Amino acid sequence: MGHHSCCNQQKVKRGLWSPEEDEKLIQYISNHGYGCWSEVPEKAGLQRCGKSCRLRWINYLRPDIRRGRFTPDEEKLIIELHGVVGNRYYYDP
C-alpha cells in the first residue's frame, strides 16, 4: 500500500492505525461530524493526514458498514447482473 502525497508534505504517522487512534476519530466524528477532512486530524488530536482519516472512516469505521456474507437475494442479483454485464469494468448499454 502506498502513501498519500499529502503525507510527504507534513510530519504525519504512517502505517497501521492503533485502536486509540480509531477511538479518537470515532469520537470526533460522532461529536462534530465531518466536513473539511484536512482539518479533522488536528482537531481530533491525530498525527495523520486528512485523506488518511477520510479513508479510515469511509472504509472501516462508519457505523453503517455492513460486514459479513451477502444475503441470498443479494447473491442472486449479483449473479444476474454478472450474466448481463460480465467482467467488464465499465458498462455502456
mmCIF file of C-alpha atoms in Angstrom:
data_model
loop_
_atom_site.group_PDB
_atom_site.id
_atom_site.type_symbol
_atom_site.label_atom_id
_atom_site.label_comp_id
_atom_site.label_asym_id
_atom_site.label_seq_id
_atom_site.Cartn_x
_atom_site.Cartn_y
_atom_site.Cartn_z
ATOM 1 C CA MET A 1 0.000 0.000 0.000
ATOM 2 C CA GLY A 2 1.400 3.400 -0.961
ATOM 3 C CA HIS A 3 1.420 6.589 0.994
ATOM 4 C CA HIS A 4 -0.691 9.605 0.204
ATOM 5 C CA SER A 5 1.133 12.545 -1.352
ATOM 6 C CA CYS A 6 -0.154 14.796 1.446
ATOM 7 C CA CYS A 7 1.780 12.654 3.942
ATOM 8 C CA ASN A 8 5.050 13.791 2.379
ATOM 9 C CA GLN A 9 4.251 17.463 2.990
ATOM 10 C CA GLN A 10 3.930 17.256 6.768
ATOM 11 C CA LYS A 11 5.129 15.080 9.622
ATOM 12 C CA VAL A 12 2.399 12.510 9.988
ATOM 13 C CA LYS A 13 2.214 8.993 11.281
ATOM 14 C CA ARG A 14 2.067 6.294 8.635
ATOM 15 C CA GLY A 15 1.156 2.657 8.708
ATOM 16 C CA LEU A 16 -1.379 0.777 10.774
ATOM 17 C CA TRP A 17 -3.940 2.622 12.849
ATOM 18 C CA SER A 18 -3.970 1.913 16.584
ATOM 19 C CA PRO A 19 -7.208 1.280 18.484
ATOM 20 C CA GLU A 20 -6.591 4.588 20.310
ATOM 21 C CA GLU A 21 -6.414 6.474 17.003
ATOM 22 C CA ASP A 22 -9.589 4.773 15.792
ATOM 23 C CA GLU A 23 -11.347 5.807 19.001
ATOM 24 C CA LYS A 24 -10.194 9.433 18.667
ATOM 25 C CA LEU A 25 -11.510 9.584 15.106
ATOM 26 C CA ILE A 26 -14.806 7.903 16.027
ATOM 27 C CA GLN A 27 -15.327 10.266 18.970
ATOM 28 C CA TYR A 28 -14.515 13.348 16.920
ATOM 29 C CA ILE A 29 -16.820 12.409 14.031
ATOM 30 C CA SER A 30 -19.592 11.377 16.448
ATOM 31 C CA ASN A 31 -19.429 14.711 18.283
ATOM 32 C CA HIS A 32 -18.668 17.122 15.442
ATOM 33 C CA GLY A 33 -19.494 15.337 12.199
ATOM 34 C CA TYR A 34 -17.193 15.663 9.237
ATOM 35 C CA GLY A 35 -16.774 18.497 6.835
ATOM 36 C CA CYS A 36 -13.304 19.557 5.857
ATOM 37 C CA TRP A 37 -11.232 16.399 6.201
ATOM 38 C CA SER A 38 -7.953 18.331 6.149
ATOM 39 C CA GLU A 39 -8.963 19.913 9.488
ATOM 40 C CA VAL A 40 -10.079 16.675 11.170
ATOM 41 C CA PRO A 41 -6.654 15.286 12.190
ATOM 42 C CA GLU A 42 -5.586 18.383 14.108
ATOM 43 C CA LYS A 43 -8.964 18.885 15.757
ATOM 44 C CA ALA A 44 -9.229 15.193 16.667
ATOM 45 C CA GLY A 45 -5.690 15.089 18.066
ATOM 46 C CA LEU A 46 -4.327 12.758 15.394
ATOM 47 C CA GLN A 47 -0.980 12.845 13.637
ATOM 48 C CA ARG A 48 -2.458 11.695 10.338
ATOM 49 C CA CYS A 49 -3.313 13.461 7.112
ATOM 50 C CA GLY A 50 -6.907 14.324 6.285
ATOM 51 C CA LYS A 51 -7.026 11.863 3.408
ATOM 52 C CA SER A 52 -5.935 9.044 5.694
ATOM 53 C CA CYS A 53 -8.653 9.973 8.220
ATOM 54 C CA ARG A 54 -11.297 10.128 5.491
ATOM 55 C CA LEU A 55 -10.340 6.737 4.068
ATOM 56 C CA ARG A 56 -10.206 5.156 7.523
ATOM 57 C CA TRP A 57 -13.692 6.460 8.321
ATOM 58 C CA ILE A 58 -15.252 5.549 4.975
ATOM 59 C CA ASN A 59 -13.721 2.084 4.652
ATOM 60 C CA TYR A 60 -13.553 0.810 8.250
ATOM 61 C CA LEU A 61 -15.161 2.910 10.963
ATOM 62 C CA ARG A 62 -18.529 4.112 9.634
ATOM 63 C CA PRO A 63 -21.298 2.616 11.780
ATOM 64 C CA ASP A 64 -23.415 1.775 8.713
ATOM 65 C CA ILE A 65 -20.827 -0.513 7.115
ATOM 66 C CA ARG A 66 -22.231 -3.993 6.707
ATOM 67 C CA ARG A 67 -19.808 -6.833 7.201
ATOM 68 C CA GLY A 68 -20.311 -10.491 6.549
ATOM 69 C CA ARG A 69 -21.951 -12.564 3.879
ATOM 70 C CA PHE A 70 -24.304 -11.414 1.150
ATOM 71 C CA THR A 71 -27.967 -12.272 1.616
ATOM 72 C CA PRO A 72 -29.425 -14.875 -0.780
ATOM 73 C CA ASP A 73 -31.260 -12.068 -2.633
ATOM 74 C CA GLU A 74 -28.025 -10.088 -3.000
ATOM 75 C CA GLU A 75 -26.198 -13.160 -4.302
ATOM 76 C CA LYS A 76 -28.958 -13.779 -6.847
ATOM 77 C CA LEU A 77 -28.799 -10.151 -8.036
ATOM 78 C CA ILE A 78 -25.002 -10.289 -8.384
ATOM 79 C CA ILE A 79 -25.225 -13.468 -10.475
ATOM 80 C CA GLU A 80 -27.977 -11.997 -12.667
ATOM 81 C CA LEU A 81 -26.055 -8.768 -13.256
ATOM 82 C CA HIS A 82 -22.859 -10.676 -13.979
ATOM 83 C CA GLY A 83 -24.769 -12.565 -16.652
ATOM 84 C CA VAL A 84 -25.717 -9.238 -18.249
ATOM 85 C CA VAL A 85 -22.546 -7.206 -17.724
ATOM 86 C CA GLY A 86 -19.904 -9.908 -17.376
ATOM 87 C CA ASN A 87 -16.457 -8.968 -16.112
ATOM 88 C CA ARG A 88 -16.389 -5.555 -17.776
ATOM 89 C CA TYR A 89 -15.363 -2.710 -15.521
ATOM 90 C CA TYR A 90 -17.307 -0.142 -17.495
ATOM 91 C CA TYR A 91 -20.757 -0.876 -18.845
ATOM 92 C CA ASP A 92 -22.253 1.334 -21.544
ATOM 93 C CA PRO A 93 -25.595 -0.085 -22.751
#
